[in-house]
Amino acid sequence: MNQSNDKPDVRRLQRIATKLRGNIVKMIEIAGSGHNGGAMSAIDMIVYLYFHQMRVRPDEPRWPDRDRFVMSKGHCCPALYVALAERGFFAEEVLWTLRDIESALQGHPDMKKTPGVDMTTGSLGQGVSSAVGIALGGKLDDKEYNTFVMCSDGEMQEGQVWEAAMAAAHHKLERMIVLVDNNKLQTDGPTASINNVEPIAPKWEAFGWNAHAIDGHDFAQIHEAVQRCLVPNGKPSVIVAETVKGKGISFMENQVDFHSGPTKPEQTEQALRELDERMRSLEQEEVRS
Amino acid sequence: MSRDPVANRVIYGRTLAELGAKNPNIVVLEADIAKSTNTFQFGDRFPDRFFNMGAAEQNMMCVAAGLATTGKIPFASTFVMFASLRASEQVRTSIAYPRLNVKIVATNAGVEICGDGVSHQAAEDLAVMRAIPNMLVLSPSDPVTTRIATETIAEYDGPVFMRLGRQDVPYLYEDDVQFEIGKMIRVREGDDLTIIATGHMVTQAMQAAGILAEKGINARVLDCHTIKPIDVEAIVAAARETGAIVTAEDHSIHGGLGGAVCEVVSRHHPVPVSRMGVADRFCSSGRDWRKLMAHYNLDHAEIVRQAEQLMSERKRVCR
Ligand SMILES: Cc1ncc(C[n+]2csc(CCOP(=O)(O)OP(=O)(O)O)c2C)c(N)n1
Ligand SMILES: [Mg+2]
């Protein structure tokens, strides 16, 4: 299940992601606020990492040799929280305390409050730099852990992302992998109409990175790209994942309005119904095969 | 024993290199001004643990945070201006909030840097850093306390901001001076009023106290090397025992040492406090730092003036 270049069990990962999408919708509705859209576009990659790739120990969250994950697009932390709970870092009930006073699950990731969170984030751009430090620390100590970072299209408007990109390449952080959740929407509208960040892969390449373009909802492609990133060649790697904001819930897909804000009760019901259907069809496929 | 004046940043660099030999976990980050901050002294000896991140201070602060999560003890240095304002949000959210073990040691504090002018004259850093929870904020005055402070923060577990000046400053202490974080050093005894100073202003305060003594005013002088947590006990004692306080800092009169002292005095023992510092204005370049300080009323003469003013106001009240 961990650090495996074996082919992933795609249907298993799809089932986990489907279940976790439901948890995201529920927790944000209970919390009364939070970011659904970008959590839905990110969740497949996060599920792949936590349920197929990363070496982590839920009973020893600070295990020094663990692979790291930095949610630089910290506003979408519900996607991380549901994965951590499912992976056993804390009980599922904790999810329903999101954003409550003194909750272990803060509105943006807090490494001191949430078991399994490797870096405090929430201010766009900072997480990519912090991940550079984490990867650099590993390199200094000849550690073999990988540092994964998730960043978003709007986030790349932050100049700090490019300061970090330059530094990671300069220090040859070949165990650092950035996953760009390129859902092409930011808070106020389409990223291309606000302050265009495209073309993305050539920018990273120009900064000295390996770049791979994939469909961020296709587990086979995610797997293949991550495995290619793990082959050391002296450069850090970026995976530019084409994604759909709100993916998996019909009324959320590509809707700027679902960047943030909870679903209304009837919307939650509909979302859960759609996800149930999806789960049933995944199970039927499983039986047929 | 008299020693030639030397800049605190030079002592910082030397001490850092010594610490590097003792503690392999210390790593140093720099933002392309190693010759000024003196981190080159560490970099020359330990190139594998020295990272010049270039002119990218925001990235540097977060990289330091990431390194701290892996058990390193990062010292991150740049000019005070860029550490405290350019990268203040990174310091706040990625270092102070998760309480990571990062030491931000910034040099070229205040107006005394002279020649470079306003873009480099940091007079807001203490106000900013003091408002950030979890931060320890230091501003040592002389080479001895700078050495001890550097050694002390290397052992302390948590985020630190330390500001150091650019110019040469005289030795005020012997090597065995009692230095404790959060405890002001009483440099001079006196009962008529108290001058609380920080950084190189402690030297000015001592000079001012000498002049005041000739005029029959006995000033107590306190070296406030720790801006946060502020030494409440020493301030309350000064207020109670001397009845008036002048604060002196190469920093804005808003939010720095003067602000911290007023916060304590107003609550615990209200007495008049007069704040000497940068008077809510931008200053200018200068070719001679002492002339520049005098020009903006940032020297011992101004401390004397404010002290006398407080004394005369007090006499009026008594009458
Ligand atoms: C430094 C900073 N500026 C602004 C914000 C407010 N903010 C939250 S999300 C967001 C943009 C979201 O767009 P994108 O980065 O593409 O993320 P996603 O689409 O995955 O939600 C902004 C501006 C922030 N969190 N940090
Ligand atoms: Mg986006």
XYZ file of C-alpha atoms and ligand atoms in Angstrom:
635
model
C 0.000 0.000 0.000
C 2.920 2.350 0.521
C 5.637 3.670 -1.780
C 4.599 1.334 -4.447
C 5.408 1.505 -8.083
C 3.031 -1.423 -8.439
C 0.029 -0.528 -10.503
C -2.520 1.051 -8.208
C -5.882 -0.563 -7.573
C -7.716 2.186 -9.413
C -11.225 1.126 -8.395
C -10.226 1.044 -4.753
C -8.815 4.560 -5.017
C -11.944 5.722 -6.824
C -14.131 4.296 -4.073
C -12.090 6.025 -1.386
C -12.210 9.328 -3.278
C -15.967 8.993 -3.747
C -16.501 8.384 -0.051
C -14.202 11.268 0.875
C -15.988 13.680 -1.483
C -19.100 13.045 0.565
C -17.230 13.736 3.792
C -15.939 17.021 2.394
C -19.430 18.238 1.485
C -20.773 17.188 4.872
C -18.025 18.733 6.950
C -18.194 22.050 5.124
C -21.968 22.167 5.506
C -21.646 21.509 9.247
C -18.850 24.054 9.603
C -20.940 26.655 7.794
C -18.025 27.696 5.613
C -15.089 26.239 3.720
C -13.898 25.568 0.197
C -15.664 22.793 -1.691
C -14.601 23.458 -5.275
C -10.833 23.257 -4.882
C -11.130 20.343 -2.456
C -13.016 18.345 -5.101
C -10.411 19.102 -7.771
C -7.582 18.085 -5.424
C -8.994 15.030 -3.694
C -8.069 12.401 -6.311
C -4.380 13.323 -6.176
C -4.456 13.417 -2.384
C -6.120 10.007 -2.230
C -3.495 8.623 -4.585
C -0.691 9.960 -2.373
C -2.092 8.851 0.987
C -3.543 5.514 -0.150
C -0.968 4.341 -2.625
C 2.242 6.276 -2.525
C 3.319 7.994 0.654
C 5.198 6.242 3.441
C 3.475 7.501 6.572
C 2.690 6.090 10.015
C -0.688 7.241 11.322
C 0.266 6.080 14.822
C 3.543 7.996 14.616
C 2.675 11.150 12.667
C 6.097 12.746 13.228
C 8.074 9.675 12.132
C 11.265 11.355 10.854
C 11.509 9.261 7.684
C 7.937 9.799 6.539
C 7.108 11.289 3.184
C 5.852 14.839 3.595
C 2.822 16.527 2.122
C 2.387 20.293 2.172
C -1.050 21.609 1.253
C 0.133 24.941 -0.069
C -3.376 25.698 -1.334
C -4.311 25.503 2.318
C -7.862 26.740 1.878
C -8.709 23.312 0.430
C -7.605 21.528 3.604
C -10.889 19.630 3.983
C -9.528 17.385 1.199
C -6.452 16.723 3.335
C -8.410 16.281 6.557
C -10.744 13.641 5.140
C -7.759 11.699 3.790
C -5.911 11.872 7.116
C -8.995 10.662 8.984
C -9.582 7.818 6.522
C -5.929 6.867 6.782
C -6.260 6.647 10.581
C -4.438 9.751 11.828
C -7.541 10.687 13.824
C -11.155 9.576 14.207
C -13.748 10.368 11.560
C -15.877 12.194 14.168
C -13.199 14.876 14.358
C -14.150 15.898 10.808
C -17.462 17.223 12.076
C -15.621 19.747 14.307
C -14.107 21.599 11.332
C -13.644 25.318 12.053
C -15.166 25.065 15.513
C -13.544 26.859 18.456
C -10.299 25.109 19.450
C -10.968 22.340 16.938
C -8.059 20.158 15.840
C -9.216 21.025 12.334
C -8.604 24.700 11.758
C -9.906 26.659 8.776
C -6.451 26.361 7.229
C -3.856 23.663 8.046
C -2.168 23.908 11.449
C 0.731 21.479 11.918
C 0.624 21.844 15.682
C -3.071 21.067 16.035
C -3.731 18.323 13.468
C -1.940 14.962 13.535
C -0.521 14.255 10.097
C -0.342 17.853 8.894
C 3.296 18.464 7.989
C 3.214 22.229 7.529
C 1.093 25.163 8.581
C -0.270 26.920 5.481
C -3.128 29.128 4.334
C -1.327 32.124 2.954
C -0.895 31.269 -0.709
C 2.655 30.714 -1.888
C 4.267 30.119 1.475
C 3.811 26.349 1.460
C 5.921 25.880 -1.647
C 8.822 27.663 0.064
C 8.326 25.729 3.283
C 8.454 22.521 1.279
C 11.784 23.654 -0.167
C 13.063 23.866 3.411
C 11.670 20.429 4.253
C 13.263 18.885 1.173
C 16.538 20.695 1.853
C 16.581 19.406 5.437
C 16.088 15.872 4.132
C 18.872 16.285 1.633
C 21.250 17.583 4.307
C 20.634 14.467 6.385
C 20.705 12.050 3.425
C 17.103 11.117 4.109
C 15.126 9.372 1.427
C 11.751 10.890 2.100
C 9.868 12.671 -0.667
C 8.275 16.073 -0.209
C 4.994 16.497 -2.065
C 3.376 19.914 -2.348
C 0.017 20.805 -3.761
C -0.378 24.248 -5.240
C -3.094 25.836 -7.341
C -3.370 27.891 -10.506
C -4.367 31.117 -8.763
C -1.649 30.544 -6.195
C 0.985 30.726 -8.899
C 0.217 34.437 -9.207
C 2.101 34.795 -5.935
C 5.690 35.785 -6.683
C 6.890 33.677 -3.787
C 6.021 30.494 -5.706
C 8.670 31.423 -8.242
C 11.221 32.347 -5.606
C 10.678 28.839 -4.261
C 10.833 27.248 -7.715
C 14.161 28.920 -8.375
C 15.596 27.823 -5.031
C 14.449 24.199 -5.333
C 16.105 23.833 -8.731
C 19.240 25.603 -7.534
C 19.584 23.174 -4.646
C 18.773 20.172 -6.879
C 15.910 19.026 -4.683
C 15.100 15.968 -6.744
C 12.865 14.553 -4.001
C 10.518 17.518 -4.168
C 7.373 17.117 -6.243
C 4.837 19.872 -6.804
C 1.354 18.912 -7.921
C -0.432 21.805 -9.568
C -4.189 21.508 -9.232
C -4.934 23.430 -12.402
C -8.701 23.818 -12.156
C -8.471 27.141 -14.012
C -10.710 29.004 -11.610
C -9.830 31.251 -8.725
C -12.001 33.159 -6.263
C -13.261 35.885 -8.548
C -13.475 33.971 -11.821
C -11.435 32.207 -14.491
C -7.738 32.527 -13.755
C -7.031 33.276 -17.406
C -9.325 36.303 -17.311
C -7.962 37.680 -14.036
C -4.192 37.311 -14.345
C -3.216 34.543 -16.705
C -0.696 32.026 -15.349
C -0.527 29.884 -18.496
C 1.502 28.332 -19.937
C 2.299 26.577 -16.680
C 4.592 23.644 -17.501
C 7.009 25.714 -19.619
C 7.360 28.205 -16.763
C 8.471 25.484 -14.351
C 10.711 23.976 -16.995
C 12.306 27.358 -17.516
C 13.015 27.418 -13.785
C 14.853 24.093 -14.102
C 12.138 21.587 -13.213
C 10.983 18.355 -14.808
C 7.380 18.893 -15.860
C 4.641 16.382 -16.612
C 1.133 17.155 -17.788
C -1.719 14.853 -16.799
C -5.427 14.560 -16.144
C -5.614 15.035 -12.393
C -8.650 12.816 -12.018
C -7.146 9.778 -13.767
C -5.417 7.588 -11.193
C -3.405 5.711 -13.795
C -2.001 8.986 -15.108
C -1.354 10.332 -11.624
C 0.488 7.121 -10.808
C 2.587 7.159 -13.924
C 3.573 10.802 -13.491
C 4.460 10.406 -9.822
C 6.625 7.360 -10.608
C 8.452 9.339 -13.266
C 9.036 12.162 -10.760
C 10.561 9.682 -8.335
C 13.345 8.764 -10.738
C 16.135 11.053 -9.573
C 17.776 13.263 -12.181
C 19.011 16.175 -10.127
C 15.903 18.277 -10.697
C 12.701 18.828 -8.753
C 9.530 17.836 -10.570
C 6.149 19.361 -11.186
C 2.992 17.593 -12.253
C 0.623 19.978 -13.937
C -2.740 18.319 -13.445
C -5.696 19.442 -15.492
C -8.614 19.291 -13.088
C -12.210 20.334 -12.749
C -13.171 22.565 -9.871
C -16.040 20.904 -8.001
C -15.282 17.569 -9.725
C -17.708 14.748 -8.968
C -20.707 16.806 -7.952
C -22.740 17.921 -10.948
C -23.881 21.295 -9.744
C -20.425 22.262 -8.489
C -18.375 21.395 -11.551
C -16.646 24.443 -13.064
C -18.776 26.768 -10.965
C -16.924 29.749 -9.544
C -19.672 30.076 -6.961
C -18.546 26.844 -5.350
C -15.022 28.143 -4.739
C -16.138 28.642 -1.176
C -19.240 28.409 0.915
C -21.283 25.522 2.240
C -23.967 23.658 0.374
C -27.581 24.175 1.365
C -29.210 21.089 2.960
C -30.962 20.098 -0.259
C -27.720 20.533 -2.202
C -25.902 18.374 0.323
C -28.565 15.724 -0.140
C -28.246 15.846 -3.883
C -24.442 15.681 -3.701
C -24.574 12.666 -1.410
C -27.128 10.996 -3.675
C -24.880 11.489 -6.698
C -21.901 10.138 -4.813
C -23.919 7.120 -3.637
C -24.821 6.356 -7.228
C -21.219 6.688 -8.233
C -20.214 4.339 -5.419
C -22.786 1.743 -6.480
C -21.614 1.799 -10.060
C -17.984 1.438 -8.924
C -18.997 -1.574 -6.841
C -20.865 -3.111 -9.747
C -17.851 -2.645 -12.003
C -15.794 -4.367 -9.350
C -18.188 -7.329 -9.241
C -18.285 -7.599 -13.035
C -14.529 -7.682 -13.384
C 40.159 46.454 30.085
C 39.319 48.633 27.145
C 38.424 47.210 23.786
C 37.935 48.994 20.498
C 34.374 49.549 19.350
C 33.056 46.960 16.949
C 29.725 46.458 15.174
C 27.344 44.000 16.803
C 26.766 42.359 13.426
C 30.465 41.459 13.311
C 30.194 39.830 16.726
C 27.058 38.009 15.571
C 28.889 36.533 12.581
C 31.850 35.490 14.702
C 29.674 33.918 17.384
C 27.578 32.141 14.799
C 30.691 30.556 13.298
C 31.781 29.421 16.766
C 28.346 27.951 17.423
C 28.467 26.177 14.080
C 31.527 24.250 15.237
C 29.715 23.113 18.371
C 26.255 22.385 17.026
C 25.917 20.537 13.708
C 22.176 21.269 13.615
C 22.735 24.966 13.069
C 22.161 26.021 9.473
C 22.337 29.578 8.181
C 20.221 31.249 5.529
C 21.160 34.506 3.933
C 19.620 36.829 1.343
C 22.625 38.090 -0.611
C 24.045 40.486 1.947
C 26.312 38.112 3.828
C 29.109 40.649 3.889
C 26.845 43.077 5.747
C 25.064 40.670 8.043
C 28.375 38.863 8.603
C 26.907 35.422 8.044
C 29.821 34.914 5.653
C 31.881 34.119 8.740
C 29.742 30.999 9.165
C 29.501 30.340 5.434
C 33.264 30.337 4.974
C 33.687 27.650 7.625
C 30.577 25.576 6.978
C 29.674 25.936 3.312
C 27.487 22.805 3.445
C 25.265 24.353 6.099
C 25.137 27.810 4.589
C 22.412 28.677 2.093
C 22.502 31.959 0.302
C 18.924 32.181 -0.955
C 19.571 35.310 -2.971
C 17.414 38.415 -2.936
C 14.269 36.464 -2.042
C 13.505 37.133 1.600
C 9.954 35.812 1.669
C 11.101 32.473 0.329
C 14.016 32.462 2.758
C 11.754 32.772 5.800
C 9.545 29.868 4.755
C 12.522 27.716 3.776
C 13.846 28.340 7.282
C 10.473 27.226 8.647
C 10.579 24.032 6.606
C 14.132 23.305 7.745
C 13.075 23.763 11.358
C 10.416 21.062 10.927
C 13.231 18.635 10.094
C 15.125 19.337 13.324
C 17.555 21.954 12.052
C 18.185 25.211 13.893
C 18.004 27.793 11.112
C 19.439 31.272 11.566
C 18.014 33.503 8.836
C 19.673 36.853 8.265
C 19.023 39.867 6.119
C 18.534 43.581 6.759
C 15.985 44.453 9.419
C 13.848 46.218 6.824
C 13.380 43.106 4.704
C 13.130 40.630 7.569
C 10.497 42.617 9.404
C 8.454 44.243 6.655
C 9.098 42.553 3.300
C 8.735 39.110 4.847
C 6.667 39.911 7.922
C 3.692 37.792 6.955
C 5.914 34.806 6.219
C 7.519 35.273 9.620
C 4.140 35.508 11.282
C 2.282 32.661 9.631
C 4.971 30.138 8.722
C 7.372 30.659 11.648
C 5.674 32.234 14.660
C 2.255 30.603 14.374
C 3.594 27.021 14.304
C 6.216 28.177 16.835
C 9.084 26.840 14.769
C 12.640 27.035 15.994
C 13.856 29.748 13.609
C 16.225 32.547 14.627
C 15.773 35.689 12.574
C 18.827 37.807 13.188
C 18.535 40.995 11.199
C 21.153 43.682 10.911
C 21.279 47.357 9.963
C 18.519 48.438 12.299
C 17.303 51.978 12.524
C 18.349 55.315 11.121
C 22.014 54.838 12.092
C 22.686 52.976 8.848
C 22.737 56.511 7.386
C 23.975 56.452 3.784
C 21.438 54.084 2.232
C 18.520 56.251 3.306
C 14.865 55.568 3.948
C 14.460 52.336 1.951
C 16.940 50.726 4.354
C 16.223 52.590 7.604
C 14.023 50.221 9.596
C 12.118 51.990 12.334
C 9.009 49.818 12.407
C 10.370 46.336 13.088
C 9.972 46.282 16.855
C 6.339 47.353 16.548
C 5.649 44.617 14.012
C 7.567 41.811 15.679
C 6.273 42.659 19.135
C 2.701 42.241 17.917
C 3.344 38.704 16.707
C 2.515 35.989 19.268
C 5.225 33.457 20.185
C 8.019 35.831 19.151
C 10.961 36.555 21.381
C 12.245 40.006 20.398
C 15.822 41.015 21.237
C 17.833 44.165 20.699
C 21.232 43.916 22.388
C 23.339 46.992 22.953
C 26.989 46.055 22.892
C 29.362 43.390 21.585
C 29.355 41.352 24.789
C 25.588 41.132 25.094
C 25.318 40.457 21.361
C 27.611 37.459 21.760
C 25.716 36.169 24.768
C 22.344 36.773 23.110
C 23.434 34.849 20.023
C 24.606 31.936 22.144
C 21.447 32.040 24.228
C 18.992 31.979 21.333
C 20.811 29.023 19.766
C 19.817 27.059 22.879
C 16.315 28.524 23.171
C 13.576 26.460 21.505
C 11.263 28.796 19.598
C 11.088 31.679 17.165
C 13.290 34.709 17.777
C 13.713 38.093 16.134
C 16.940 39.887 16.989
C 17.849 43.321 15.586
C 21.435 44.501 15.362
C 22.934 47.789 14.242
C 25.373 48.480 11.479
C 27.783 50.886 13.157
C 30.649 50.199 15.532
C 29.567 50.445 19.148
C 31.637 50.558 22.328
C 31.872 47.734 24.828
C 29.635 48.477 27.798
C 30.179 45.261 29.717
C 32.786 42.800 30.860
C 32.528 39.307 29.458
C 30.938 37.914 32.602
C 28.008 40.359 32.666
C 24.744 38.871 33.943
C 22.537 38.534 30.857
C 19.169 36.941 31.150
C 16.443 37.042 28.500
C 13.582 39.209 29.727
C 15.627 40.961 32.424
C 16.885 44.482 31.858
C 20.437 45.252 32.899
C 20.787 48.127 35.334
C 23.764 49.940 33.869
C 23.630 52.924 36.171
C 22.018 53.561 39.536
C 19.888 56.633 40.082
C 16.682 57.812 41.784
C 15.638 61.022 40.038
C 14.398 59.445 36.838
C 15.039 56.408 34.658
C 16.295 56.179 31.104
C 15.313 52.912 29.484
C 17.235 52.377 26.276
C 17.732 49.642 23.736
C 20.414 48.816 21.159
C 23.051 51.462 20.553
C 20.885 54.010 22.390
C 22.144 52.521 25.643
C 25.476 54.187 24.911
C 23.673 57.489 24.302
C 21.718 57.001 27.507
C 24.933 56.555 29.486
C 26.336 59.729 27.985
C 23.123 61.566 28.771
C 23.179 60.294 32.338
C 26.699 61.669 32.718
C 25.586 65.101 31.555
C 22.491 65.014 33.759
C 24.633 64.103 36.782
C 26.664 67.281 36.275
C 23.363 69.145 36.440
C 22.466 67.409 39.666
C 20.001 64.916 38.164
C 20.692 61.315 39.029
C 19.397 59.099 36.263
C 19.021 55.357 36.458
C 19.889 53.674 33.146
C 18.377 50.376 32.103
C 19.532 48.354 29.093
C 16.400 46.805 27.634
C 17.865 44.075 25.436
C 14.642 42.084 25.479
C 11.752 43.973 23.943
C 9.443 40.995 24.290
C 8.716 39.685 26.828
C 9.219 43.104 28.393
C 10.646 43.255 31.926
C 7.545 44.423 33.787
C 9.232 44.268 37.172
C 12.088 46.582 36.208
C 9.708 49.093 34.623
C 7.358 49.163 37.598
C 10.313 49.546 39.969
C 11.635 52.417 37.850
C 8.237 54.116 37.858
C 7.781 53.653 41.596
C 11.300 54.549 42.681
C 12.182 57.331 40.227
C 8.803 58.720 39.172
C 9.615 59.494 35.534
C 10.928 57.589 32.539
C 12.592 58.493 29.270
C 12.757 55.741 26.677
C 15.397 55.803 23.936
C 15.463 53.739 20.769
C 16.613 53.952 17.169
C 13.066 53.062 16.105
C 9.745 54.806 15.754
C 8.291 56.288 18.913
C 5.207 54.249 18.045
C 4.983 50.634 19.059
C 8.570 49.853 19.978
C 10.348 50.132 23.319
C 8.516 53.354 24.219
C 5.186 51.758 23.448
C 6.017 48.668 25.476
C 7.084 50.738 28.490
C 3.942 52.902 28.320
C 1.750 49.812 28.218
C 3.264 48.619 31.471
C 3.420 51.980 33.225
C -0.126 53.009 32.369
C -1.506 49.838 33.914
C 0.754 49.268 36.914
C 2.130 52.616 38.083
C 1.252 55.664 35.984
C 4.090 58.190 35.791
C 5.155 60.510 32.955
C 6.995 58.721 30.146
C 8.790 60.645 27.426
C 9.713 58.714 24.300
C 12.863 59.486 22.364
C 12.997 57.865 18.942
C 12.100 58.407 15.316
C 9.300 60.965 15.577
C 6.747 59.419 13.199
C 8.591 60.549 10.119
C 10.847 59.307 7.354
C 14.408 60.488 7.789
C 17.088 60.865 5.136
C 20.476 59.678 4.034
C 23.504 60.974 5.842
C 27.230 60.681 5.378
C 28.156 60.699 9.031
C 25.868 58.647 11.190
C 26.452 60.646 14.351
C 25.564 63.880 12.579
C 22.494 62.223 11.123
C 21.362 61.008 14.540
C 21.849 64.488 16.010
C 19.960 66.031 13.095
C 16.890 63.927 13.876
C 17.144 64.304 17.656
C 18.250 60.731 18.092
C 21.175 61.227 20.443
C 22.188 61.864 24.025
C 21.427 65.584 23.752
C 17.780 64.790 23.056
C 17.648 62.347 25.961
C 19.004 65.102 28.211
C 16.443 67.568 26.865
C 13.534 65.196 27.444
C 14.814 64.252 30.911
C 15.093 67.895 31.959
C 11.655 68.593 30.597
C 10.203 65.764 32.683
C 12.021 67.021 35.769
C 10.779 70.576 35.333
C 7.211 69.399 34.754
C 7.438 67.350 37.919
C 8.644 70.362 39.934
C 5.690 72.346 38.648
C 3.307 69.606 39.713
C 4.931 69.356 43.166
C 4.649 73.079 43.735
C -1.623 35.262 0.150
C -3.080 34.987 -0.030
N -3.838 35.848 -0.742
C -5.144 35.643 -0.885
C -5.762 34.555 -0.312
C -7.257 34.379 -0.452
N -7.553 33.265 -1.387
C -7.946 32.058 -0.935
S -8.109 30.959 -2.183
C -7.662 32.101 -3.341
C -7.522 31.762 -4.798
C -7.965 30.427 -5.108
O -7.689 30.066 -6.420
P -6.663 28.932 -6.692
O -5.342 29.332 -6.138
O -6.702 28.608 -8.136
O -7.194 27.743 -5.780
P -8.349 26.696 -6.049
O -8.949 27.012 -7.382
O -7.709 25.370 -6.043
O -9.318 26.846 -4.935
C -7.420 33.328 -2.755
C -7.024 34.529 -3.503
C -4.936 33.667 0.421
N -5.417 32.586 1.019
N -3.608 33.886 0.524
Mg -7.869 27.277 -9.145
